[in-house]
Amino acid sequence: MRDFFFDTANIEFIESTMDKYGSDIKPSWVRGVTTNPNAFSKIDKFHLDEWIDHAHKMGHLISQIRGDDNGEIHIQAPYSKLDPEVILEYAKIISNVTHGLCKVGMKIPPYQNVLEYVDEFNKHVLTNVTGLADSSTALKCCTYDLNYISIIPGRMEEVGIDAESAIAFVNQCNFGKTEIITGSQRTTEQIIYSFYLDTVPTIGEKCWSDIFQGDNFKRILDIEYGYEPVGPFSPLITQDNIDLSLAFFKQMDGLGDTARKDLEERLSE
């Protein structure tokens, strides 16, 4: 097993998971926590100040689990169509939410006007382009100096898209420091190929009990890393890929709208 992120904003769930399975999990494997408006909505937190306060608590927990300040808390920009200058101000606001207990990452959309600001964002936070459902857009994003791109295989497979081939194709490329996060994981099989393909999975609440059923955890520990290239040409990209990303951001924008309004009000003061 290698590094992973908890894919939840539920502190109690993370604590109970570590209490139950922590003896099998090396602290260094816990890269941190990834959140988005959907994750915050599940714990009834919709306002920007609530996100910031909760991120500090998550940072404290991850620091305790790891025993250092090298963990990461990722927080998404509350609305995908914000002006990049507003997203930059958001990066400054969230950059110290953990008070130095963890690094802070900002999840952003793959839109061109936002990508052109990555160098500015990097001065304040780790950068993570999220909601990617096709290899072409993922590869475009990798041409920028990002820390992460987040592909969403769990959602892709739900609509019949071959996520494994897309991830493998992207991972054949030489894109510098950028790492691939495989998000929205639903099953142990997805976790296994995420590690096999040398990515950093985000493991949600529904996955944890399944991971420790039967011999699943042993299968994860016994993975032989390294994979065969999938070939010189990209897996097929259709409108389904694009529609999935658009649906992802539509959902996040709706759930992040309250925090967006809070941000705009704060910046107008």
Tab-separated table of N, CA, C and O in Angstrom, residues 11-55:
chain	number	residue	atom	x	y	z
A	11	ILE	N	-14.749	14.230	10.359
A	11	ILE	CA	-13.652	13.973	11.286
A	11	ILE	C	-13.920	12.742	12.130
A	11	ILE	O	-13.012	11.919	12.362
A	12	GLU	N	-15.157	12.593	12.606
A	12	GLU	CA	-15.493	11.441	13.436
A	12	GLU	C	-15.270	10.132	12.671
A	12	GLU	O	-14.806	9.134	13.242
A	13	PHE	N	-15.579	10.141	11.375
A	13	PHE	CA	-15.363	8.928	10.585
A	13	PHE	C	-13.871	8.614	10.469
A	13	PHE	O	-13.464	7.457	10.595
A	14	ILE	N	-13.055	9.624	10.208
A	14	ILE	CA	-11.613	9.397	10.105
A	14	ILE	C	-11.072	8.861	11.427
A	14	ILE	O	-10.279	7.903	11.457
A	15	GLU	N	-11.485	9.456	12.524
A	15	GLU	CA	-11.024	9.000	13.842
A	15	GLU	C	-11.430	7.551	14.102
A	15	GLU	O	-10.612	6.742	14.557
A	16	SER	N	-12.678	7.214	13.806
A	16	SER	CA	-13.142	5.850	14.062
A	16	SER	C	-12.447	4.845	13.146
A	16	SER	O	-12.155	3.712	13.553
A	17	THR	N	-12.171	5.259	11.897
A	17	THR	CA	-11.463	4.381	10.967
A	17	THR	C	-10.053	4.096	11.459
A	17	THR	O	-9.588	2.946	11.433
A	18	MET	N	-9.364	5.130	11.922
A	18	MET	CA	-8.001	4.936	12.427
A	18	MET	C	-8.015	4.131	13.724
A	18	MET	O	-7.115	3.324	13.975
A	19	ASP	N	-9.030	4.340	14.558
A	19	ASP	CA	-9.145	3.537	15.779
A	19	ASP	C	-9.327	2.058	15.441
A	19	ASP	O	-8.782	1.182	16.114
A	20	LYS	N	-10.096	1.799	14.385
A	20	LYS	CA	-10.424	0.424	14.030
A	20	LYS	C	-9.327	-0.253	13.227
A	20	LYS	O	-9.021	-1.440	13.455
A	21	TYR	N	-8.727	0.482	12.287
A	21	TYR	CA	-7.785	-0.138	11.354
A	21	TYR	C	-6.367	0.438	11.439
A	21	TYR	O	-5.480	0.019	10.699
A	22	GLY	N	-6.167	1.396	12.344
A	22	GLY	CA	-4.898	2.129	12.371
A	22	GLY	C	-3.674	1.269	12.580
A	22	GLY	O	-2.578	1.609	12.114
A	23	SER	N	-3.816	0.131	13.251
A	23	SER	CA	-2.651	-0.734	13.468
A	23	SER	C	-2.144	-1.335	12.162
A	23	SER	O	-0.993	-1.791	12.080
A	24	ASP	N	-2.992	-1.365	11.127
A	24	ASP	CA	-2.599	-1.899	9.818
A	24	ASP	C	-2.151	-0.815	8.845
A	24	ASP	O	-1.693	-1.133	7.740
A	25	ILE	N	-2.324	0.444	9.229
A	25	ILE	CA	-2.048	1.563	8.321
A	25	ILE	C	-0.843	2.355	8.821
A	25	ILE	O	-0.857	2.884	9.927
A	26	LYS	N	0.192	2.424	8.009
A	26	LYS	CA	1.351	3.236	8.379
A	26	LYS	C	0.953	4.716	8.364
A	26	LYS	O	0.316	5.166	7.403
A	27	PRO	N	1.327	5.481	9.391
A	27	PRO	CA	0.958	6.907	9.404
A	27	PRO	C	1.403	7.651	8.154
A	27	PRO	O	0.699	8.546	7.683
A	28	SER	N	2.552	7.264	7.605
A	28	SER	CA	3.067	7.967	6.423
A	28	SER	C	2.226	7.717	5.178
A	28	SER	O	2.332	8.451	4.194
A	29	TRP	N	1.388	6.668	5.200
A	29	TRP	CA	0.507	6.420	4.062
A	29	TRP	C	-0.612	7.451	3.981
A	29	TRP	O	-1.198	7.656	2.912
A	30	VAL	N	-0.950	8.081	5.093
A	30	VAL	CA	-2.065	9.021	5.129
A	30	VAL	C	-1.584	10.368	4.591
A	30	VAL	O	-1.047	11.200	5.317
A	31	ARG	N	-1.747	10.578	3.286
A	31	ARG	CA	-1.302	11.828	2.666
A	31	ARG	C	-2.102	13.004	3.230
A	31	ARG	O	-1.577	14.100	3.372
A	32	GLY	N	-3.375	12.779	3.527
A	32	GLY	CA	-4.186	13.857	4.073
A	32	GLY	C	-5.659	13.638	3.789
A	32	GLY	O	-6.135	12.502	3.749
A	33	VAL	N	-6.375	14.730	3.550
A	33	VAL	CA	-7.818	14.715	3.327
A	33	VAL	C	-8.136	15.571	2.108
A	33	VAL	O	-7.608	16.677	1.964
A	34	THR	N	-8.996	15.063	1.232
A	34	THR	CA	-9.524	15.888	0.148
A	34	THR	C	-11.001	16.165	0.416
A	34	THR	O	-11.746	15.271	0.826
A	35	THR	N	-11.402	17.407	0.202
A	35	THR	CA	-12.798	17.799	0.401
A	35	THR	C	-13.296	18.537	-0.836
A	35	THR	O	-12.520	18.932	-1.707
A	36	ASN	N	-14.590	18.716	-0.875
A	36	ASN	CA	-15.222	19.565	-1.882
A	36	ASN	C	-16.564	20.001	-1.300
A	36	ASN	O	-16.928	19.598	-0.182
A	37	PRO	N	-17.325	20.838	-2.003
A	37	PRO	CA	-18.611	21.267	-1.448
A	37	PRO	C	-19.543	20.122	-1.093
A	37	PRO	O	-20.314	20.215	-0.132
A	38	ASN	N	-19.482	19.033	-1.860
A	38	ASN	CA	-20.320	17.876	-1.557
A	38	ASN	C	-19.937	17.264	-0.210
A	38	ASN	O	-20.800	16.924	0.607
A	39	ALA	N	-18.638	17.117	0.033
A	39	ALA	CA	-18.174	16.553	1.301
A	39	ALA	C	-18.581	17.426	2.475
A	39	ALA	O	-19.009	16.924	3.527
A	40	PHE	N	-18.471	18.737	2.325
A	40	PHE	CA	-18.873	19.631	3.404
A	40	PHE	C	-20.392	19.601	3.619
A	40	PHE	O	-20.874	19.699	4.755
A	41	SER	N	-21.148	19.458	2.532
A	41	SER	CA	-22.603	19.430	2.677
A	41	SER	C	-23.060	18.221	3.478
A	41	SER	O	-24.073	18.276	4.189
A	42	LYS	N	-22.319	17.127	3.387
A	42	LYS	CA	-22.696	15.904	4.100
A	42	LYS	C	-22.538	16.043	5.609
A	42	LYS	O	-23.086	15.232	6.365
A	43	ILE	N	-21.776	17.047	6.050
A	43	ILE	CA	-21.675	17.314	7.488
A	43	ILE	C	-22.323	18.669	7.821
A	43	ILE	O	-22.007	19.289	8.830
A	44	ASP	N	-23.210	19.106	6.917
A	44	ASP	CA	-24.022	20.315	7.127
A	44	ASP	C	-23.171	21.573	7.312
A	44	ASP	O	-23.465	22.416	8.164
A	45	LYS	N	-22.150	21.704	6.487
A	45	LYS	CA	-21.326	22.914	6.513
A	45	LYS	C	-21.350	23.523	5.115
A	45	LYS	O	-20.852	22.933	4.157
A	46	PHE	N	-21.938	24.717	5.043
A	46	PHE	CA	-22.142	25.359	3.752
A	46	PHE	C	-21.473	26.730	3.665
A	46	PHE	O	-21.229	27.218	2.568
A	47	HIS	N	-21.182	27.346	4.798
A	47	HIS	CA	-20.609	28.683	4.824
A	47	HIS	C	-19.081	28.627	4.791
A	47	HIS	O	-18.462	27.683	5.288
A	48	LEU	N	-18.490	29.659	4.213
A	48	LEU	CA	-17.045	29.716	4.078
A	48	LEU	C	-16.345	29.636	5.436
A	48	LEU	O	-15.357	28.910	5.592
A	49	ASP	N	-16.831	30.376	6.430
A	49	ASP	CA	-16.210	30.332	7.750
A	49	ASP	C	-16.283	28.932	8.356
A	49	ASP	O	-15.360	28.517	9.073
A	50	GLU	N	-17.358	28.206	8.069
A	50	GLU	CA	-17.466	26.823	8.560
A	50	GLU	C	-16.422	25.935	7.897
A	50	GLU	O	-15.819	25.080	8.553
A	51	TRP	N	-16.207	26.129	6.595
A	51	TRP	CA	-15.177	25.355	5.900
A	51	TRP	C	-13.804	25.625	6.509
A	51	TRP	O	-13.032	24.687	6.748
A	52	ILE	N	-13.509	26.888	6.744
A	52	ILE	CA	-12.194	27.266	7.266
A	52	ILE	C	-11.982	26.703	8.670
A	52	ILE	O	-10.923	26.128	8.972
A	53	ASP	N	-12.977	26.856	9.523
A	53	ASP	CA	-12.861	26.332	10.882
A	53	ASP	C	-12.701	24.815	10.870
A	53	ASP	O	-11.870	24.258	11.614
A	54	HIS	N	-13.453	24.151	10.020
A	54	HIS	CA	-13.394	22.690	9.973
A	54	HIS	C	-12.061	22.214	9.382
A	54	HIS	O	-11.525	21.175	9.810
A	55	ALA	N	-11.526	22.945	8.409
A	55	ALA	CA	-10.238	22.584	7.822
A	55	ALA	C	-9.134	22.616	8.874
A	55	ALA	O	-8.223	21.782	8.862
